[in-house]
XYZ file of C-alpha atoms in Angstrom:
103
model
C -3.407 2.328 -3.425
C -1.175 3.849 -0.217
C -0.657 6.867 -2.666
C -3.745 7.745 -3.921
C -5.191 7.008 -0.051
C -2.299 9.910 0.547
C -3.506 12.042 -1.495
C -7.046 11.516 -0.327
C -6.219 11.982 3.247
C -3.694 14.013 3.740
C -2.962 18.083 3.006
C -0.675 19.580 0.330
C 3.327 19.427 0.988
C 3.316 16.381 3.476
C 5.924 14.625 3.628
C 6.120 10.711 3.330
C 9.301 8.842 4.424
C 9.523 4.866 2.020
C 11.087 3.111 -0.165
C 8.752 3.000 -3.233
C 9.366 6.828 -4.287
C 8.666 7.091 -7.980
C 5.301 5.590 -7.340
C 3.920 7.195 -4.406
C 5.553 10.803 -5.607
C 3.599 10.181 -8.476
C 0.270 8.894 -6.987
C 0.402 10.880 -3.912
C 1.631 13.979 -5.323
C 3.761 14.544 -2.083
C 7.533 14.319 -1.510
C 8.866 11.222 -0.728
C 12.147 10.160 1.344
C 13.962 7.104 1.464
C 14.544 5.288 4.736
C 18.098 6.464 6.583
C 20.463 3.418 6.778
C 20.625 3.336 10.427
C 17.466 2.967 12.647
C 19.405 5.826 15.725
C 18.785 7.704 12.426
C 14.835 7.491 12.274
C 14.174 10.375 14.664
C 16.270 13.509 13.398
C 15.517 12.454 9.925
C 11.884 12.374 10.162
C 12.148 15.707 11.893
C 14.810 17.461 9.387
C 12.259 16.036 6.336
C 9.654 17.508 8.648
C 7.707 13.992 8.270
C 4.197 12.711 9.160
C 4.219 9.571 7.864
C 6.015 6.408 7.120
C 4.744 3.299 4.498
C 5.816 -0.320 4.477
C 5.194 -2.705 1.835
C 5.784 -5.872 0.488
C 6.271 -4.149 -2.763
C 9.055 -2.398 -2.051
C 11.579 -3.138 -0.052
C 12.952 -1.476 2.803
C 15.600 -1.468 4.832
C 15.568 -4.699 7.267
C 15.032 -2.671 10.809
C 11.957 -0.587 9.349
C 9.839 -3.983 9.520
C 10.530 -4.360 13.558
C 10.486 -0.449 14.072
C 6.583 -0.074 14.362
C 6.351 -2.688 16.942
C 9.384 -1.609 19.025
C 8.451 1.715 18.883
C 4.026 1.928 19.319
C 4.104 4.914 21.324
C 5.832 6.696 18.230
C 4.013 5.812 15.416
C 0.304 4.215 14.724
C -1.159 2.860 11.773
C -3.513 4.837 9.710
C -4.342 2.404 6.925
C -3.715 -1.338 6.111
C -3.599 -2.494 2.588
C -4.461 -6.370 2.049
C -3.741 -9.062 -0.253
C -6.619 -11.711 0.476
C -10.068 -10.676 1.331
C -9.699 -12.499 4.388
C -7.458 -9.333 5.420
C -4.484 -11.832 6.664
C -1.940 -10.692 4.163
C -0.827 -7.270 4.642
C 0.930 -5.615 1.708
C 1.565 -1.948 2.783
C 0.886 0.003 5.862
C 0.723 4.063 6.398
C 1.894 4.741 9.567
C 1.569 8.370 11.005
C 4.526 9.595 13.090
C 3.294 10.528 16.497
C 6.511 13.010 18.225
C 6.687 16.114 16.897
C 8.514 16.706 13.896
């Protein structure tokens, strides 16, 4: 679903920074990145990748300071779409986040 709502929503050549790469390549038709090791990494890699957006999921894992990043850093990124397990929307299973410096 977070690929195909990629390829819905967003223009030719952007660039997505995850974990789940064959799939979203695939469904998204957009180059995918893995996550850097290092969170002090985030920053120039986003901006060397020239990245707009960044997807976490319970599908897929990625790297353990990824899940934190979002909330430590709000003024950075925000969330563009929210994928749900339950139709109470409680369970989140992937989120898009947009990148919000300048890449």
């Amino acid at each position: 679903d977070a690929g195909l709502w990629l390829k819905e929503n967003t223009p030719q050549g952007e660039v997505i920074v995850s974990t789940g790469m064959p799939q979203l390549t695939y469904y998204s038709e957009r180059e995918v990145y893995p996550y850097p090791l290092n969170e002090s990494e985030i920053f120039s890699f986003a901006r060397e990748k020239k990245a707009h957006y960044m997807i976490l999921s319970v599908w897929e894992r990625s790297p353990d300071w990824t899940y934190d990043w979002p909330q430590k850093n709000p003024n950075l990124v925000e969330p563009k779409q929210v994928f749900f397990m339950d139709s109470g929307q409680t369970q989140p299973s992937a989120v898009i986040y947009q990148f919000l410096f300048p890449v």
